[in-house]
Amino acid sequence: MQLAGYSAAVLLRAGGLLAAFVVVMYILRLRRRPVSVPFAPLWRRVLRDKESTSLIARLKRWLSLLLQLAIVTALLFALGDPRADVRHEAARHIVVLVDASGSMKAVDVPKGPAAERATKTRLGAAKLQLGRWVGGLGGDDRMLIAQVDAAITPLSTMTEEKVELDEAIERLQASDVRADFDRAFAFALDALRGRTRPEVVVLSDGAIGRVAVDAARLAAVKLSYAKVGSRGRNVAVTSLSVRRYPLDKSRYEVLVEVSNTHDRDEVVKLELYGDGQLTDIVNLRIRAGENLSRFYPNLSGAARMLEARVRLRSGEADDLPSDDRAYALLPERRRARVQLVSRGNMYLDAALLLDEYLEVSKVRPDEYPLQGSFDVTIFDSVDLPRTSETGHVLYLNPPSGEHAPFEVGKTIKSDRRYTIGFDEVKTKHPIVRHLMLADVNVAKARALKGNKRSRAIGKSFRGTLLLAGRDAGRKYVALGFDVRDSDLPLRIAWPLFIVNVIDDFLDEDTRYVSSLRTGEVWKLPVAGKGALATLELPSGAEKVLPVDQGRAVYLGQTAGVYGLSMGAGEPIQRFAANMASPEESAILPVDSLELGGKVAAAVEGFGGSSKRRWWFLALLAVLGVVALEWLSYHRRVTV
Amino acid sequence: MGLRELFGSRGSRKGRAKAKADDLFDEEFQRKLDYLAMVSRRVFSGTMRAERRTKKTGAGVEFADHREYAAGDDFRYLDWHAYGRLDRLLLRLFEEEEDLSIYFIVDCSASMGFDDGRKLAYAKRLCAALAYVGLANLDRVSIVTAHSELAARMEPTRNKRRIFRIFEFLRGVEADGETDIEAVMRSFVARHKRRGLAVVISDLYDPAGYERGVNVLRYNKFEPFVLHVTDPRDAEPNARGDIMLYDCETGEEREVTVTRTVLARYAEAYERYLKSVERFCTRRQLSYFRADVDQPFEELILRVFRRGGFLR
C-alpha cells in the first residue's frame, strides 16, 4: 500500500500534534455544572448503587477519547490517500520556471473561471495555475519555483512544504525585461542533477526566443510546458532616442520606433510629450509585424524629459499596456567657461561664437592667467604653464613643449611632392566625430609627440598633427599647426572640431545615451566619491547600490525614470530606462515549446488536488464535530 | 367581628400600609384568616369551647379513670362503690381543665429557603393562619423559629389583637443555617415547662433524622402536630448530565452523572421518604399533614380542622 497523498512524515507529524491535542483536552478536569439541592442525603441514597457504575462511566470517557483518536487516525490515513493497487514510484522532483518577463504583464486572460479573470495579467493567471499544481502535488513529490526574468531567481527550495511554495508564488513579480531562459534551463538542469524523476515545467507565454540548452542533459529530464495567455494584439514603442544638435544645443531631434506585433494592421496614435506637455501627435497606420520609425527634427522647448506614447486610434486598449510608453532624457545643458589665450585669431573667435552656451574670456599671453576658474583653456600659439584653475586645455599650434605634456618637434612644410594633411585619422574618437579631415591641406606644421597617456588622433606621414591625452587629471588636445596656415578654417569641420573638443572636455559629447535598456547591467557614472550610491526607482522606492571605479552597478528590470545620487543633499542624476524589445512586445502565446530537439509535453500529474481538498474539508468538518462534542459533552456547555 | 373591624382605624391604616409592603400577609390573606376563624367555630360548635382540657388528672370535676390506691393518696377520692363490688381500693381520677398552649416551631433552615423560599413563605402563612385561629379560641400562642438551634422566640400571647405582632415576628424570619431537629426540640422542651400542642412546621430535611426530635416532644408530654411542608420541585430537580451536586445547607459536594434513570430513582426515593414520614407519625398517633406549597393554604387549614386534633 502506498500513500499517494501527503507523505508519511507529514502525516505522522500532523497525527502526533492532533493526538497530543486531543489527549490534552481529555486530561483537562471535567468541569461540572454546580447544582444546588435542598437535601443531599436523599441523593446519597440514590447514588449508592450508582457508585458502583462510576468506573464504567469513566471508562465510557476513555472510550470516547479512544474513539476520537481513532477518528483522527482514520482521517490522517485518508489524507495520505492510500492506494493498494498503485505501483510504487519514486518521488518527482520538479523545477517550475515561471516566465516573469515583460510579456507576462499582458492582460489577455478573458477566458476561464472568474478567479482567473480577476488576476488580469498573464503572471496572475500563471500564479493561479501554479497554486493549483502546488495543491495537487503528490505525497513525496518536491517542487522548486524559480522566477525567470533578466536573471534566474529561485524563490523556494526543492521542497514538499506547500506553505513555502505558496509563499514563493506570492513573491512572483513580472518586470520589464526579456527572460533569460538560457541561464534558467542551466539552473534547472543543475538543480535536478541526481534527483529522481526530474521534470522541468515551463510556465510561460512561450515567447522565450532561441534558447541554448544542453540537449543531452535535457533529454534525461521530462520537459513540460503550460501556456499562459490567449491573444497577442499589441502595439509598442520599441525605441526612443533623443540628442541635441552639436551646434545648437537648445534644439534636439527625436527618433521614435513603433512596432505592431499583431497579425493584422493597426491604426495608432503616436504622441510625444516634452516635460509632460504634448509636443506632437500623429496617426500612423502600421502593418502587421511592421516596425515604423518616425523622426522629429529640430524640436525645442523641452528642458529635460521626453515621453512617447502609442495607443490604438479606436480607443481600445491593447493587451500589453506596459510597452505603450517610452521615456528619454535630454542631456543637461550648462554654460561652460572658456579662457582663450591668444594674440588674436578671428577664425577661432568665430568658431567659439557658434555655441551660445560658451562663456568665453579672452586674454593676451602677457596677462595670463585671468582670475577665476575655467572649464577649458585654449592656448593659441602660446606656450604657457597651466594652473589649478586652467581646466582642460586645447593647444593650438604650440610653439614648444616646454609647458605642455607632450613634445613639439621640428617644423614640417608642404612641398611639391607632398602636401601635409591628415593621412590617418582615428575617426571613432569623439573629437573628430562627423568631421572630414582627409582633404585638409596644411602649409606648415609642427609634429607632436605624445606619451603613454596620450593618443594620436590625426597623423600625416611626417608626424602627428592631432593629439589627445590626459595629464594631471585633466584632458588636453593639441593641434600641431596654426589653422591660418591651412584651409581648415574654410571648412565646416573647423567649428565642429572646436565644439567636439569642448563637448569632449565637458562630457557633453554626442555619445550621450538618452535611455537605457532594461534587463541589462547598468554601470552608471556617479559624480563624487563614495562607496555607495542611492538609486531612486520609478516606483519611488530607494535602493542602495555599490560604487565600483566611479560607477554604480545595477541590474535594471523596470522601465521608467530613475534618479541616482551619492546621498541625501547631493545632486540627483536622472536617467530613463525602457524595455525597448520588439521580441518581448511580440506577445502572441506559443502553443508548443521545442527545446534542444525536444517537444515539451503537457503538464500532468497534479490531478490529486481536488480530491485532497475534499479530504481537507472533511478533516475540518470532523474536527469541528469533535470540538463540538467535546464542548457539549466533556465541558458541559450545553448540558 | 372581623380582623379589620377588630382593630378599627389603627389596624386599617397601619395594617394596610404593611400589607402593601409585604405580600405575605396582605389584605387578602387577612380576609382569609377571618373566614377561617369563622368556619372553625361553625364546624366545631357545641363541642368546642374557649377552653381546652388537658389529660392532666387532678382537680377537675369530670371523671377520667381509676387507678390502684397507693399509700398517701387522698382518701376523699376513693371509690367506695367499687370497693363494695370488687373489694379493691381504687382511686377516682378527674381531668383538670386549663388553657391550651399552642407552640409553633417553624423551621427556618436554609433548605426552607431553597428555590426562592417557597417553603418558608408557605410555612409562615400556615403558622400565621393557625395562630390566628388559636388566638381566636383564646388559646395561648407562642412561636419559635429554629434551624440547628432555636433562632428566635415570640413570647406566649393570647387575644386576636396580637396577630399583628405575629405578623411582625414572622416577617423577620429568614432562612439560614443547617437543620438539627433533635437539638432544637431538646432546647425547646427545656425552655417551655408548660406543656401543650407543639406544631412543627418543617420540611424535615434533617441529615440526622427528624424522628428523634419528634420523640423528644412526645417523651416530654407535648402533643406533636407535624405540618410537613413539601415542594413538588424538590422531587424534580433541574439537573442533567455530569454535575456537581451540593447541599444548600451543609455545602456537601458530590460529583454525579444524572441520567433519566437516576432522576427516576431519585423521584422514587423522595416519595419513599415522604411516606416514611407519614408512616412514622401515623404509627405513633401523631397528627400529620403534608403541606404542599402548590396547594392553597386555606384548603390545608380546613383539612386540618376537619381531621380534628388541632381544635377541640
CSV table of N, CA and C in Angstrom, one decimal, chain B residues 163-230:
chain,number,residue,atom,x,y,z
B,163,ILE,N,-52.4,39.4,66.7
B,163,ILE,CA,-52.0,38.8,65.4
B,163,ILE,C,-51.0,39.6,64.7
B,164,PHE,N,-51.0,40.9,64.8
B,164,PHE,CA,-50.1,41.7,64.0
B,164,PHE,C,-48.7,41.6,64.6
B,165,ARG,N,-48.6,41.3,65.9
B,165,ARG,CA,-47.3,41.1,66.5
B,165,ARG,C,-46.7,39.8,65.8
B,166,ILE,N,-47.6,38.8,65.6
B,166,ILE,CA,-47.2,37.6,65.0
B,166,ILE,C,-46.7,37.9,63.6
B,167,PHE,N,-47.5,38.7,62.9
B,167,PHE,CA,-47.1,39.0,61.5
B,167,PHE,C,-45.7,39.6,61.5
B,168,GLU,N,-45.5,40.6,62.5
B,168,GLU,CA,-44.2,41.3,62.6
B,168,GLU,C,-43.1,40.3,62.8
B,169,PHE,N,-43.4,39.3,63.7
B,169,PHE,CA,-42.4,38.3,64.1
B,169,PHE,C,-42.0,37.5,62.9
B,170,LEU,N,-43.1,37.0,62.2
B,170,LEU,CA,-42.8,36.1,61.1
B,170,LEU,C,-42.1,36.8,59.9
B,171,ARG,N,-42.4,38.1,59.8
B,171,ARG,CA,-41.8,38.8,58.7
B,171,ARG,C,-40.2,38.9,58.8
B,172,GLY,N,-39.8,38.9,60.1
B,172,GLY,CA,-38.4,38.9,60.3
B,172,GLY,C,-37.7,37.6,60.2
B,173,VAL,N,-38.4,36.6,59.9
B,173,VAL,CA,-37.8,35.2,59.8
B,173,VAL,C,-37.2,35.0,58.4
B,174,GLU,N,-35.9,34.6,58.4
B,174,GLU,CA,-35.3,34.4,57.2
B,174,GLU,C,-34.6,33.0,57.2
B,175,ALA,N,-34.5,32.4,56.1
B,175,ALA,CA,-33.9,31.0,56.0
B,175,ALA,C,-32.4,31.1,56.1
B,176,ASP,N,-31.9,30.3,57.0
B,176,ASP,CA,-30.4,30.2,57.1
B,176,ASP,C,-30.0,29.1,58.0
B,177,GLY,N,-28.8,28.5,57.8
B,177,GLY,CA,-28.3,27.5,58.7
B,177,GLY,C,-28.7,26.1,58.4
B,178,GLU,N,-28.2,25.2,59.2
B,178,GLU,CA,-28.4,23.8,59.0
B,178,GLU,C,-29.6,23.3,59.9
B,179,THR,N,-30.1,22.2,59.6
B,179,THR,CA,-31.2,21.6,60.3
B,179,THR,C,-30.7,20.6,61.4
B,180,ASP,N,-31.2,20.8,62.6
B,180,ASP,CA,-30.9,19.8,63.7
B,180,ASP,C,-32.1,19.7,64.6
B,181,ILE,N,-33.1,18.9,64.2
B,181,ILE,CA,-34.4,19.0,64.8
B,181,ILE,C,-34.3,18.5,66.3
B,182,GLU,N,-33.5,17.4,66.5
B,182,GLU,CA,-33.4,16.9,67.8
B,182,GLU,C,-32.8,17.9,68.8
B,183,ALA,N,-31.7,18.6,68.4
B,183,ALA,CA,-31.2,19.6,69.3
B,183,ALA,C,-32.2,20.7,69.5
B,184,VAL,N,-32.9,21.1,68.5
B,184,VAL,CA,-33.9,22.2,68.7
B,184,VAL,C,-35.0,21.7,69.7
B,185,MET,N,-35.5,20.5,69.5
B,185,MET,CA,-36.5,20.1,70.4
B,185,MET,C,-36.1,19.9,71.8
B,186,ARG,N,-34.9,19.5,72.0
B,186,ARG,CA,-34.3,19.4,73.4
B,186,ARG,C,-34.3,20.8,74.0
B,187,SER,N,-33.8,21.7,73.2
B,187,SER,CA,-33.7,23.1,73.7
B,187,SER,C,-35.1,23.6,74.0
B,188,PHE,N,-36.0,23.3,73.1
B,188,PHE,CA,-37.4,23.8,73.3
B,188,PHE,C,-38.1,23.2,74.5
B,189,VAL,N,-38.0,21.9,74.7
B,189,VAL,CA,-38.7,21.4,75.9
B,189,VAL,C,-38.0,21.9,77.2
B,190,ALA,N,-36.7,22.1,77.2
B,190,ALA,CA,-36.1,22.6,78.3
B,190,ALA,C,-36.5,24.0,78.7
B,191,ARG,N,-36.9,24.8,77.7
B,191,ARG,CA,-37.3,26.2,78.0
B,191,ARG,C,-38.8,26.3,78.2
B,192,HIS,N,-39.6,25.4,77.8
B,192,HIS,CA,-41.0,25.5,77.9
B,192,HIS,C,-41.6,24.4,78.8
B,193,LYS,N,-41.8,24.8,80.0
B,193,LYS,CA,-42.3,23.9,81.0
B,193,LYS,C,-43.7,23.6,80.9
B,194,ARG,N,-44.4,24.6,80.4
B,194,ARG,CA,-45.9,24.4,80.2
B,194,ARG,C,-46.2,23.6,79.0
B,195,ARG,N,-46.8,22.4,79.2
B,195,ARG,CA,-47.0,21.5,78.1
B,195,ARG,C,-48.1,22.0,77.2
B,196,GLY,N,-48.1,21.6,76.0
B,196,GLY,CA,-49.2,21.9,75.1
B,196,GLY,C,-49.0,21.3,73.7
B,197,LEU,N,-49.7,21.9,72.8
B,197,LEU,CA,-49.7,21.5,71.4
B,197,LEU,C,-48.4,22.1,70.8
B,198,ALA,N,-47.6,21.2,70.2
B,198,ALA,CA,-46.3,21.7,69.6
B,198,ALA,C,-46.5,21.4,68.1
B,199,VAL,N,-46.8,22.5,67.3
B,199,VAL,CA,-47.0,22.4,65.9
B,199,VAL,C,-45.6,22.6,65.2
B,200,VAL,N,-45.1,21.5,64.7
B,200,VAL,CA,-43.8,21.6,64.0
B,200,VAL,C,-44.1,21.8,62.5
B,201,ILE,N,-43.6,23.0,62.0
B,201,ILE,CA,-43.8,23.3,60.6
B,201,ILE,C,-42.4,23.2,59.9
B,202,SER,N,-42.2,22.2,59.2
B,202,SER,CA,-40.8,22.0,58.7
B,202,SER,C,-40.8,21.1,57.4
B,203,ASP,N,-39.7,21.2,56.7
B,203,ASP,CA,-39.6,20.2,55.6
B,203,ASP,C,-39.0,18.9,56.0
B,204,LEU,N,-38.5,18.9,57.3
B,204,LEU,CA,-38.0,17.7,57.9
B,204,LEU,C,-36.7,17.2,57.2
B,205,TYR,N,-36.0,18.1,56.6
B,205,TYR,CA,-34.7,17.8,55.9
B,205,TYR,C,-33.6,17.8,56.9
B,206,ASP,N,-33.5,16.8,57.8
B,206,ASP,CA,-32.5,16.8,58.8
B,206,ASP,C,-31.6,15.6,58.5
B,207,PRO,N,-30.3,15.9,58.2
B,207,PRO,CA,-29.4,14.7,57.9
B,207,PRO,C,-29.4,13.7,59.0
B,208,ALA,N,-29.6,14.2,60.3
B,208,ALA,CA,-29.5,13.2,61.4
B,208,ALA,C,-30.9,12.5,61.6
B,209,GLY,N,-31.9,13.0,60.9
B,209,GLY,CA,-33.2,12.3,61.1
B,209,GLY,C,-34.1,13.2,62.0
B,210,TYR,N,-35.3,13.3,61.6
B,210,TYR,CA,-36.3,14.1,62.3
B,210,TYR,C,-36.9,13.3,63.5
B,211,GLU,N,-36.8,12.0,63.4
B,211,GLU,CA,-37.6,11.1,64.4
B,211,GLU,C,-37.3,11.4,65.8
B,212,ARG,N,-36.0,11.5,66.1
B,212,ARG,CA,-35.6,11.8,67.5
B,212,ARG,C,-36.2,13.1,68.0
B,213,GLY,N,-36.2,14.1,67.2
B,213,GLY,CA,-36.7,15.4,67.6
B,213,GLY,C,-38.1,15.3,67.9
B,214,VAL,N,-38.9,14.6,67.1
B,214,VAL,CA,-40.4,14.5,67.3
B,214,VAL,C,-40.6,13.7,68.6
B,215,ASN,N,-39.8,12.6,68.8
B,215,ASN,CA,-39.9,11.8,70.0
B,215,ASN,C,-39.6,12.6,71.3
B,216,VAL,N,-38.6,13.5,71.1
B,216,VAL,CA,-38.3,14.4,72.3
B,216,VAL,C,-39.6,15.1,72.8
B,217,LEU,N,-40.4,15.6,71.8
B,217,LEU,CA,-41.6,16.2,72.2
B,217,LEU,C,-42.6,15.3,72.9
B,218,ARG,N,-42.7,14.1,72.3
B,218,ARG,CA,-43.6,13.1,72.8
B,218,ARG,C,-43.2,12.7,74.2
B,219,TYR,N,-41.9,12.5,74.4
B,219,TYR,CA,-41.5,12.0,75.7
B,219,TYR,C,-41.6,13.1,76.8
B,220,ASN,N,-41.7,14.3,76.4
B,220,ASN,CA,-41.8,15.4,77.3
B,220,ASN,C,-43.3,15.9,77.4
B,221,LYS,N,-44.2,15.1,77.1
B,221,LYS,CA,-45.7,15.3,77.2
B,221,LYS,C,-46.2,16.4,76.4
B,222,PHE,N,-45.5,16.8,75.3
B,222,PHE,CA,-46.1,17.7,74.4
B,222,PHE,C,-46.9,16.9,73.4
B,223,GLU,N,-47.8,17.6,72.8
B,223,GLU,CA,-48.6,16.9,71.7
B,223,GLU,C,-48.0,17.3,70.4
B,224,PRO,N,-47.2,16.5,69.7
B,224,PRO,CA,-46.6,17.0,68.4
B,224,PRO,C,-47.6,17.0,67.3
B,225,PHE,N,-47.6,18.0,66.6
B,225,PHE,CA,-48.5,18.2,65.4
B,225,PHE,C,-47.6,18.5,64.2
B,226,VAL,N,-47.5,17.6,63.3
B,226,VAL,CA,-46.4,17.8,62.3
B,226,VAL,C,-47.1,18.3,61.0
B,227,LEU,N,-46.7,19.5,60.6
B,227,LEU,CA,-47.1,20.0,59.3
B,227,LEU,C,-45.8,19.9,58.4
B,228,HIS,N,-45.9,19.0,57.6
B,228,HIS,CA,-44.7,18.7,56.7
B,228,HIS,C,-44.8,19.5,55.4
B,229,VAL,N,-44.0,20.5,55.3
B,229,VAL,CA,-44.0,21.4,54.2
B,229,VAL,C,-43.2,20.7,53.0
B,230,THR,N,-43.9,20.5,51.9
B,230,THR,CA,-43.2,19.9,50.8
B,230,THR,C,-43.3,20.7,49.5
